Amino acid sequence: AQKVTQAQTEISVVEKEDVTLDCVYETRDTTYYLFWYKQPPSGELVFLIRRNSFDEQNEISGRYSWNFQKSTSSFNFTITASQVVDSAVYFCALSGMNTGNQFYFGTGTSLTVIP
Amino acid sequence: GAGVSQSPSNKVTEKGKDVELRCDPISGHTALYWYRQSLGQGLEFLIYFQGNSAPDKSGLPSDRFSAERTGGSVSTLTIQRTQQEDSAVYLCASSLGTGGASRQFFGPGTRLTVL
């Protein structure tokens, strides 16, 4: 079965704090892809990152970083020195070579950054 | 515009009426997805189109839901005999390639309210 779990429903942090959003996935595919999307209050989902299952290198992009660990089936997302503009719902998603091109999204984590 | 567009942005209808939701994907994108996002929920996959292949309809919740894609471009999602539980935001996404590796570009969504 393909499944994405984002156990944190809502998180609030004070501006400039670091925050980590958890994502745990389940898949039987040996080749799969993991994604993070941001959904700001305006509603339109914005792509943040894609990672394939063969690349476990962590990635940093500005204040964003991602920690992919196949051993724990996790793909966590950290925002460093959070800002009010980071307030949004963040979705983790999974797709696999054998899932008929379907994408499986988690239920999202709503992040509120308090000024 | 260069992005995915959806119309209408908001639709209020009475229970039992039929509705049509439209999606214009990014030009040249061969893949098109429809999702449903209920309040506080993740994205629920509905249907997937890839080029001229038969669509993957495995996510459609009932036979009241149908979708078509004309000329490999514009898509219409039709909900017949709407029910209150159909109230949600319907999101359309398109992507360049096949399979799960391609990032999706999302439209702004259509908010459907069934009274």
mmCIF file of C-alpha atoms in Angstrom, chain A residues 6 15 43 69:
data_model
loop_
_atom_site.group_PDB
_atom_site.id
_atom_site.type_symbol
_atom_site.label_atom_id
_atom_site.label_comp_id
_atom_site.label_asym_id
_atom_site.label_seq_id
_atom_site.Cartn_x
_atom_site.Cartn_y
_atom_site.Cartn_z
ATOM 1 C CA GLN A 6 1.932 13.713 8.506
ATOM 2 C CA GLU A 15 9.208 34.009 14.338
ATOM 3 C CA GLY A 43 -4.843 28.305 -1.768
ATOM 4 C CA GLN A 69 16.093 8.625 5.513
#
